[in-house]
PDB file of C-alpha atoms and ligand atoms in Angstrom:
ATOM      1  CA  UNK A   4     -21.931  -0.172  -4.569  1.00  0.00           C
ATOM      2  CA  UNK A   5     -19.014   0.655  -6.574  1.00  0.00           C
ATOM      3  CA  UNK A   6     -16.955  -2.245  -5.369  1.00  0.00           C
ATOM      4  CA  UNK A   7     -20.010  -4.798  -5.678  1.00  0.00           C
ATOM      5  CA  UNK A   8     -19.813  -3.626  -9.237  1.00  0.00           C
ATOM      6  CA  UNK A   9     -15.733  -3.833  -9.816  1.00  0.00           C
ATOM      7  CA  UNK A  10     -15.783  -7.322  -8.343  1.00  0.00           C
ATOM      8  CA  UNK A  11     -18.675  -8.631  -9.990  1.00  0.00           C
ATOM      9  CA  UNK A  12     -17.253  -7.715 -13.486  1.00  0.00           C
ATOM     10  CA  UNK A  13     -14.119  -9.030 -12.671  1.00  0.00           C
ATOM     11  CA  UNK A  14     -15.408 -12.007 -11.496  1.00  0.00           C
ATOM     12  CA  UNK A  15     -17.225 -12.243 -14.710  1.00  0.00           C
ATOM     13  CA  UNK A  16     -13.806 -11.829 -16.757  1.00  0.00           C
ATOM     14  CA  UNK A  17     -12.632 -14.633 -15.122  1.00  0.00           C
ATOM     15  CA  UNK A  18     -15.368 -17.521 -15.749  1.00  0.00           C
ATOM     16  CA  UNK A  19     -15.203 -16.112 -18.987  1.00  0.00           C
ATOM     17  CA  UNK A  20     -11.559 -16.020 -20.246  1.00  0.00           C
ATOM     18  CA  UNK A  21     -11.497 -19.860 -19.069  1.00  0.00           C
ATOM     19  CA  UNK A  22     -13.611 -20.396 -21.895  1.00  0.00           C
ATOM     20  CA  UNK A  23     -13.340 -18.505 -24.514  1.00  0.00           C
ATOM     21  CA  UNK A  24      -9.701 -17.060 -24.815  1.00  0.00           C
ATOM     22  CA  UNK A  25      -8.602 -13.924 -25.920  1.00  0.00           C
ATOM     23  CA  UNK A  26     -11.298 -11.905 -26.540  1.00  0.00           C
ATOM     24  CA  UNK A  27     -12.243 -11.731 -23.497  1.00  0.00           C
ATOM     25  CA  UNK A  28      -8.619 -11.508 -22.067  1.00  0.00           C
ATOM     26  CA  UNK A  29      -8.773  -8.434 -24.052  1.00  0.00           C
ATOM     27  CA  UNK A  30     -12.035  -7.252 -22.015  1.00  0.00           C
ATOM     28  CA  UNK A  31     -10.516  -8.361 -18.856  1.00  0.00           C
ATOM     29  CA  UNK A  32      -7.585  -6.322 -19.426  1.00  0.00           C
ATOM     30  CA  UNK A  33      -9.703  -3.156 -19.786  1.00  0.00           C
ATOM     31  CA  UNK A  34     -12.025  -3.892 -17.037  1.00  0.00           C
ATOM     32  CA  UNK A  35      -9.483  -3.291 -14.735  1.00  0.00           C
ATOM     33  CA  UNK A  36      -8.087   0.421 -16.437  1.00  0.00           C
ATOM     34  CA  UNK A  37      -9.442   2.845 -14.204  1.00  0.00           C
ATOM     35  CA  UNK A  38     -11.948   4.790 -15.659  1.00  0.00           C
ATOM     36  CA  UNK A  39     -10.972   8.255 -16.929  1.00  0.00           C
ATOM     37  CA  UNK A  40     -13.420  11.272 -16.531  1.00  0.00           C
ATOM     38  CA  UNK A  41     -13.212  14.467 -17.415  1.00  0.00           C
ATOM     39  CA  UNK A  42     -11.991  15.893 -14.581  1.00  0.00           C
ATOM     40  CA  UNK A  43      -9.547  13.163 -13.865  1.00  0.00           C
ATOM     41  CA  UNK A  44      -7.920  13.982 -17.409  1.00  0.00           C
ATOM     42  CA  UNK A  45      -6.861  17.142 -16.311  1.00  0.00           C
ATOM     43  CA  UNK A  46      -5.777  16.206 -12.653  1.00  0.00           C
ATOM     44  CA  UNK A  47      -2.104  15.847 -12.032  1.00  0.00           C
ATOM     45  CA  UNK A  48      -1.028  12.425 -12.048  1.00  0.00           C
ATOM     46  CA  UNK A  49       1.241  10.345 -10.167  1.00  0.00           C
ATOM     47  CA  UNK A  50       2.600   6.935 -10.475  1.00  0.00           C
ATOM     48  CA  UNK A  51       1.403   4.481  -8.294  1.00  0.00           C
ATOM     49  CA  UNK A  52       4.149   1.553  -7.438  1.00  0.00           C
ATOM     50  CA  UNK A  53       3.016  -1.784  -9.320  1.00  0.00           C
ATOM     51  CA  UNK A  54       0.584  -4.115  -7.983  1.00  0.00           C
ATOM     52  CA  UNK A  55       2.280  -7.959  -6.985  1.00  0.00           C
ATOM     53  CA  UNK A  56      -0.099  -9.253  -9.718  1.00  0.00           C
ATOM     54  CA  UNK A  57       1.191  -6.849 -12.331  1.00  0.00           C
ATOM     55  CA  UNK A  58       4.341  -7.105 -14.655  1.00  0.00           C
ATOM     56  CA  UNK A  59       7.231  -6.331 -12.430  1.00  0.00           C
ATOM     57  CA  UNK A  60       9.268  -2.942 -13.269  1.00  0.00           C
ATOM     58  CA  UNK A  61       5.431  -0.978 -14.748  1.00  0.00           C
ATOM     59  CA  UNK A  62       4.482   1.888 -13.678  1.00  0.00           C
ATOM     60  CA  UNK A  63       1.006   3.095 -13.298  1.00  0.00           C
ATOM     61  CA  UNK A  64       0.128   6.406 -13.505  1.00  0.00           C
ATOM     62  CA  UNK A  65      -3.129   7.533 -12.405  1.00  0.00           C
ATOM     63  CA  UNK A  66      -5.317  10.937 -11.208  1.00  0.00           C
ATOM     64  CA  UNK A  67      -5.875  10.855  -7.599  1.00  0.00           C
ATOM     65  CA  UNK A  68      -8.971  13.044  -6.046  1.00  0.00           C
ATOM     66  CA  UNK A  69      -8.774  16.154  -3.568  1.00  0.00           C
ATOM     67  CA  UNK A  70      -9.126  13.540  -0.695  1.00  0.00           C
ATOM     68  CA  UNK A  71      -6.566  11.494  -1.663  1.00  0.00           C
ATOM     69  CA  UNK A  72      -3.724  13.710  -2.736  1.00  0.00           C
ATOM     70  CA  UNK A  73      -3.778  15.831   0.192  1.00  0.00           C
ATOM     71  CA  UNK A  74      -3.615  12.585   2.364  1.00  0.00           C
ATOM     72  CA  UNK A  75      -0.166  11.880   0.236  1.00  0.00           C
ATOM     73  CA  UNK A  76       0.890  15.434   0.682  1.00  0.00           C
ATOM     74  CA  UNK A  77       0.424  14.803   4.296  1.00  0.00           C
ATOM     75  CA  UNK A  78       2.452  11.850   4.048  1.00  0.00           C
ATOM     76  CA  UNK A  79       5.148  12.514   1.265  1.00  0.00           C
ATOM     77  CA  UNK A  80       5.272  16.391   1.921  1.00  0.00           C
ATOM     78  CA  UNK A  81       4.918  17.700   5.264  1.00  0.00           C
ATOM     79  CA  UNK A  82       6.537  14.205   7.020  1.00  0.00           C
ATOM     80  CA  UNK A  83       3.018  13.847   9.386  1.00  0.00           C
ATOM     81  CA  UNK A  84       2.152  10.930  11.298  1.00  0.00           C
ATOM     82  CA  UNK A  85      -1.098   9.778   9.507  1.00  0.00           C
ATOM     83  CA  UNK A  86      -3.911   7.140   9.911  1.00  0.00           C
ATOM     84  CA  UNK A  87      -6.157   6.742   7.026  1.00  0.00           C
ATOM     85  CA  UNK A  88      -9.272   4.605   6.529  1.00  0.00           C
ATOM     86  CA  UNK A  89     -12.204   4.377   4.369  1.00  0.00           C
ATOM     87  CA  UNK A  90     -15.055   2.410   3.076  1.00  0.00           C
ATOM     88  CA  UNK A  91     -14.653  -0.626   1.014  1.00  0.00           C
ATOM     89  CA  UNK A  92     -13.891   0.573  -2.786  1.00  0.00           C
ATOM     90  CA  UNK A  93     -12.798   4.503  -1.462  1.00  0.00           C
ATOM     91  CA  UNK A  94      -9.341   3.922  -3.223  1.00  0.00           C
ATOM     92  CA  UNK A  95      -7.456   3.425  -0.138  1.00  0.00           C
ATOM     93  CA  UNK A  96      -5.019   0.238  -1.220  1.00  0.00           C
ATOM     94  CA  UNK A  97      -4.386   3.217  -4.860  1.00  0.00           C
ATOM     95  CA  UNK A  98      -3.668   5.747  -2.268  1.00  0.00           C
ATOM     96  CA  UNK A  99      -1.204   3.267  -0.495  1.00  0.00           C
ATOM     97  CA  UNK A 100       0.848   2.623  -3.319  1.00  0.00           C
ATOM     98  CA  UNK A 101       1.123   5.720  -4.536  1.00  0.00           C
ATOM     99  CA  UNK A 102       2.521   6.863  -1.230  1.00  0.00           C
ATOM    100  CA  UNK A 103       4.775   4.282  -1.342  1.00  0.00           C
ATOM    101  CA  UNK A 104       6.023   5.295  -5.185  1.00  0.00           C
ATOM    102  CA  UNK A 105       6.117   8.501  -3.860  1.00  0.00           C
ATOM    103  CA  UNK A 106       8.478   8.270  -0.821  1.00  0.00           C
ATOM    104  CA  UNK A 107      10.561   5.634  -2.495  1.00  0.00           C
ATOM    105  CA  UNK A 108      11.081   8.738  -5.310  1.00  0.00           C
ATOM    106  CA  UNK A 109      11.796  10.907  -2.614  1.00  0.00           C
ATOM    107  CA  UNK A 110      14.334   8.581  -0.826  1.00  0.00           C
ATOM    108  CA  UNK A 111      15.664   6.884  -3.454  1.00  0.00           C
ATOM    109  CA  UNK A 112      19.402   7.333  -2.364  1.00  0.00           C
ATOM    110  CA  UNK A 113      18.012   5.595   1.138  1.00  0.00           C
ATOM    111  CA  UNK A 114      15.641   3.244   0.417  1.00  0.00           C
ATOM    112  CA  UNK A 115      16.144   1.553   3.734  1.00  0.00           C
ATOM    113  CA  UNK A 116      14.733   4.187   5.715  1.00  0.00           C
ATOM    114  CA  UNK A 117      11.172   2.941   4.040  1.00  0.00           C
ATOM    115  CA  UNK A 118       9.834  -0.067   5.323  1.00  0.00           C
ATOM    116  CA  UNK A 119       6.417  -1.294   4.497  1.00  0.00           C
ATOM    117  CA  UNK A 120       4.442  -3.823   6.174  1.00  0.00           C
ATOM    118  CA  UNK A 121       0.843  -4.526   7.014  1.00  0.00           C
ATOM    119  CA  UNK A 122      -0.605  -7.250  10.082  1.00  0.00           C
ATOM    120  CA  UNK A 123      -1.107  -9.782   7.908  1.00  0.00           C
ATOM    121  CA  UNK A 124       0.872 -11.775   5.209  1.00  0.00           C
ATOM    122  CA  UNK A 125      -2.224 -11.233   2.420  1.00  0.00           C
ATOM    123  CA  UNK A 126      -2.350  -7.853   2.760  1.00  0.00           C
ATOM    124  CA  UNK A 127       1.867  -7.437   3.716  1.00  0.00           C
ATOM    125  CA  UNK A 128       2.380  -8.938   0.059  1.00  0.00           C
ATOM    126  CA  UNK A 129      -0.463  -6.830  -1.439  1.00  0.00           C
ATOM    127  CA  UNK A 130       1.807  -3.972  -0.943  1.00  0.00           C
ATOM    128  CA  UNK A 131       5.088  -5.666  -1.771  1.00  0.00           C
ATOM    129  CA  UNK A 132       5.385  -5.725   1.714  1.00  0.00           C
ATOM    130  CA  UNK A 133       6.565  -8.169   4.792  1.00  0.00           C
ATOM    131  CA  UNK A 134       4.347  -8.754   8.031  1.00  0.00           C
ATOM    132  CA  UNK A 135       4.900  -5.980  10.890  1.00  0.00           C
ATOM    133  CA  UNK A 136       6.217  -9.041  13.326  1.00  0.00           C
ATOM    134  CA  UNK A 137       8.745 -10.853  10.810  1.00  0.00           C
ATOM    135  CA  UNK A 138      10.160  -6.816   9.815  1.00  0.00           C
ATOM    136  CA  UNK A 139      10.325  -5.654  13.692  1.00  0.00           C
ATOM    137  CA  UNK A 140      11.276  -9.001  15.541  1.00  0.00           C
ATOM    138  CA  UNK A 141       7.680  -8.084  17.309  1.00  0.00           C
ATOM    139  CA  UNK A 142       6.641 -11.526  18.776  1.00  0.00           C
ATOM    140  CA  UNK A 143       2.864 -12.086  18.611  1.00  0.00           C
ATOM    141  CA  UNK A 144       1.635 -12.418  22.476  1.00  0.00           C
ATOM    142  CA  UNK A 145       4.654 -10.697  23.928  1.00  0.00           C
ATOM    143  CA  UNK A 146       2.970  -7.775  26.004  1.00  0.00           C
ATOM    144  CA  UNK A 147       5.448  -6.898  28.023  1.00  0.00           C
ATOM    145  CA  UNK A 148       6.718  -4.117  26.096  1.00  0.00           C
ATOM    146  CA  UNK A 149      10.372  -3.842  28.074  1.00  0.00           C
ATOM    147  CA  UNK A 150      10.894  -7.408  27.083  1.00  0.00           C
ATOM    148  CA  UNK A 151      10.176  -6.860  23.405  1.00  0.00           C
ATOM    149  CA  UNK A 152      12.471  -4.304  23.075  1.00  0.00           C
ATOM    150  CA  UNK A 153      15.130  -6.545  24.723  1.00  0.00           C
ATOM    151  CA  UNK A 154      14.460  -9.118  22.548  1.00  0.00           C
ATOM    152  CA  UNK A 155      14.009  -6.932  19.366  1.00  0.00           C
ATOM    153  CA  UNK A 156      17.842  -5.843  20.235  1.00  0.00           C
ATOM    154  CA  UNK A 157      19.289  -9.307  20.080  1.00  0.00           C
ATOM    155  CA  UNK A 158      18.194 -10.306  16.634  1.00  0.00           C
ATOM    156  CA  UNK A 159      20.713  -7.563  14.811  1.00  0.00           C
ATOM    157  CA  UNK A 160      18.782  -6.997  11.108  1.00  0.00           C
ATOM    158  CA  UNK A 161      15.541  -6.291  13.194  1.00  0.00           C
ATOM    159  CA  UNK A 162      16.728  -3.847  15.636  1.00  0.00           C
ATOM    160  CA  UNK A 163      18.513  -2.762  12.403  1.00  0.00           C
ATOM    161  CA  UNK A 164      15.554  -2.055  10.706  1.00  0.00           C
ATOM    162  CA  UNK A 165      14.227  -0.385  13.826  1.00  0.00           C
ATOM    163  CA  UNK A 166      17.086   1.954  13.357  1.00  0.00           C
ATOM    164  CA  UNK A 167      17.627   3.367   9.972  1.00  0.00           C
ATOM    165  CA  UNK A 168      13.405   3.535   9.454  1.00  0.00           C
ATOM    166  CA  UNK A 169      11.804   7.052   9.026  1.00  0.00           C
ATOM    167  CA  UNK A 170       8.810   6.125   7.647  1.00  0.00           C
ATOM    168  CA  UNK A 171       7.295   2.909   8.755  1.00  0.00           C
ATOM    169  CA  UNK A 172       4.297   1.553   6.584  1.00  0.00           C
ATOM    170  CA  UNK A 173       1.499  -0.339   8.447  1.00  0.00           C
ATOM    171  CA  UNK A 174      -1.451  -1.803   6.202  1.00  0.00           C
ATOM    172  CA  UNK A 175      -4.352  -2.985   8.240  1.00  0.00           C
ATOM    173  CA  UNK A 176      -3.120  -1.222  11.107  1.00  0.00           C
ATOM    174  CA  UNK A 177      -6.659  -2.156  13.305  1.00  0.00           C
ATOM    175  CA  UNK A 178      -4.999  -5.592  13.079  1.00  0.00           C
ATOM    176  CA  UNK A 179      -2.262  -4.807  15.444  1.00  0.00           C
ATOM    177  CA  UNK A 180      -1.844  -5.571  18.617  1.00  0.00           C
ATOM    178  CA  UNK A 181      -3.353  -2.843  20.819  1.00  0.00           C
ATOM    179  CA  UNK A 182      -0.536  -3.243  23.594  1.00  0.00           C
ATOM    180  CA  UNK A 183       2.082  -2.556  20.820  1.00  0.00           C
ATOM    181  CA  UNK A 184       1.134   0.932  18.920  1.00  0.00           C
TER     182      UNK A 184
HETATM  183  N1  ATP B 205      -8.161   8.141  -7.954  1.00  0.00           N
HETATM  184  C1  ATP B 205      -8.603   7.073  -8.599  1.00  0.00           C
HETATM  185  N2  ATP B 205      -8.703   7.067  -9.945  1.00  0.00           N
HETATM  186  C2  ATP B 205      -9.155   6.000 -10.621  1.00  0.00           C
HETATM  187  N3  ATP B 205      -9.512   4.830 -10.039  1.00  0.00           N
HETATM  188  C3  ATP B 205      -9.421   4.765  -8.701  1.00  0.00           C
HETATM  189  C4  ATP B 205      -8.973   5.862  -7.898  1.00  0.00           C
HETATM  190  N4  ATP B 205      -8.993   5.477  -6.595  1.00  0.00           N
HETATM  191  C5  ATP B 205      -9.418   4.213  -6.585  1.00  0.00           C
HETATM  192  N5  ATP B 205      -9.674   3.777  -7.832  1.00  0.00           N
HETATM  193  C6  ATP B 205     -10.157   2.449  -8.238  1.00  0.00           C
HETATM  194  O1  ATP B 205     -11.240   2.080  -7.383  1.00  0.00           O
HETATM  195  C7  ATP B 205     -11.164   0.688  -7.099  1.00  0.00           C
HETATM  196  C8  ATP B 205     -11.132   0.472  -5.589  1.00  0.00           C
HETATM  197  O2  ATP B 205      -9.943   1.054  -5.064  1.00  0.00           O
HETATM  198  P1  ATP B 205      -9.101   0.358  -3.914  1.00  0.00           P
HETATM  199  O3  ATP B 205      -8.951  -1.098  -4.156  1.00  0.00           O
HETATM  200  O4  ATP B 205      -7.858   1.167  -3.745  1.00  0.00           O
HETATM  201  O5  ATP B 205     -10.096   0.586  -2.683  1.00  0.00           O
HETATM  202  P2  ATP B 205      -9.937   0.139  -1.169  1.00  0.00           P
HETATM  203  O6  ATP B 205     -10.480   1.264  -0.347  1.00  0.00           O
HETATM  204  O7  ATP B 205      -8.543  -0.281  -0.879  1.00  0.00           O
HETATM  205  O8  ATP B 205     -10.908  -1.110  -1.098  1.00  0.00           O
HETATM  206  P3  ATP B 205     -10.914  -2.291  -0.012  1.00  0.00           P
HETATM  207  O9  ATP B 205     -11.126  -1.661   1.344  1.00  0.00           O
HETATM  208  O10 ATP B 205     -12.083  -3.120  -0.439  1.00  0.00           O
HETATM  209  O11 ATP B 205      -9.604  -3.012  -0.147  1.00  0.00           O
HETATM  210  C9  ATP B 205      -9.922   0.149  -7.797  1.00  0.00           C
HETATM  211  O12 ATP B 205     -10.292  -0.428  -9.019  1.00  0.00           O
HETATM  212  C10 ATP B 205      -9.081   1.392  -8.018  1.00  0.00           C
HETATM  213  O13 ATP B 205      -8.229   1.265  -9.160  1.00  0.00           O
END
């Protein structure tokens, strides 16, 4: 319901700046603040890595709930292996890139050893991210996994990547390839 709501409006903003300037730029602009309660005021916050869409170099900085902090303590913290999923609207895609401003922070004299990718190109530059295949060298179709990996170790950057990655990123994970993970 929540997301029927945030779309709508911003939906809205949009039919509506085309026509009348920048009022309503203004309202646009605020429609898409998150909304602050009172318990969100005095929750810790933490940055969140900028949206594409957003001006490059800003960070956001925002209160996440129990549900999602403890996932990025999960994560960021204690180093687990996690899959997280959620309704439509339940703040995952926030979650995601506050992990990801959060592990860059913590690695931020080895930034290679974060890679971030998703299934898809949409969602792979949602994230800032690149497509699991074009990151890995992982050739759609390919199911036999002991020629994959021979492959993957001819192309150099890929089996590169491979490598020096401690904490691999996948967005739309369902998306994958069964076979594969
Ligand atoms: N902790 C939070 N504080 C304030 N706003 C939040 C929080 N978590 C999520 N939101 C807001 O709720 C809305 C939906 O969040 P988000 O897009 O992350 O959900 P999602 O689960 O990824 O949705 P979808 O599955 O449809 O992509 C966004 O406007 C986001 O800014």
């Amino acid at each position: 319901m929540a997301r029927a709501q945030t779309s709508l409006s911003s939906t809205t903003a949009t039919k509506k700046r085309k026509s009348t300037g920048d009022i309503d730029e203004g309202r646009a602009k605020q429609a898409k603040q998150p909304r602050r309660t009172l318990d969100t005021f005095f929750a810790r916050q933490v940055p969140v890595s900028a949206a594409p869409d957003e001006e490059t170099g800003k960070i956001e900085h925002v209160s996440l709930n129990d549900e999602q902090m403890r996932v990025l303590q999960m994560v960021v913290d204690e180093e687990k292996n996690v899959f997280f999923t959620g309704s439509a609207g339940t703040g995952k895609s926030l979650l995601l890139r506050a992990i990801i401003a959060a592990l860059r922070k913590k690695h931020a004299k080895k930034p290679e050893v974060i890679s971030v990718t998703a299934s898809t190109g949409m969602a792979a530059s949602n994230i800032g991210g690149v497509t699991i295949h074009s990151w890995g060298a992982v050739t759609p179709g390919m199911h036999d996994i002991e020629k994959l990996i021979s492959f993957i170790k001819t192309c150099r950057p890929a089996h590169k990547r491979w490598k020096d990655t401690k904490v691999l990123i996948i967005d739309e994970v369902s998306m994958v390839d069964g076979n594969l993970w």
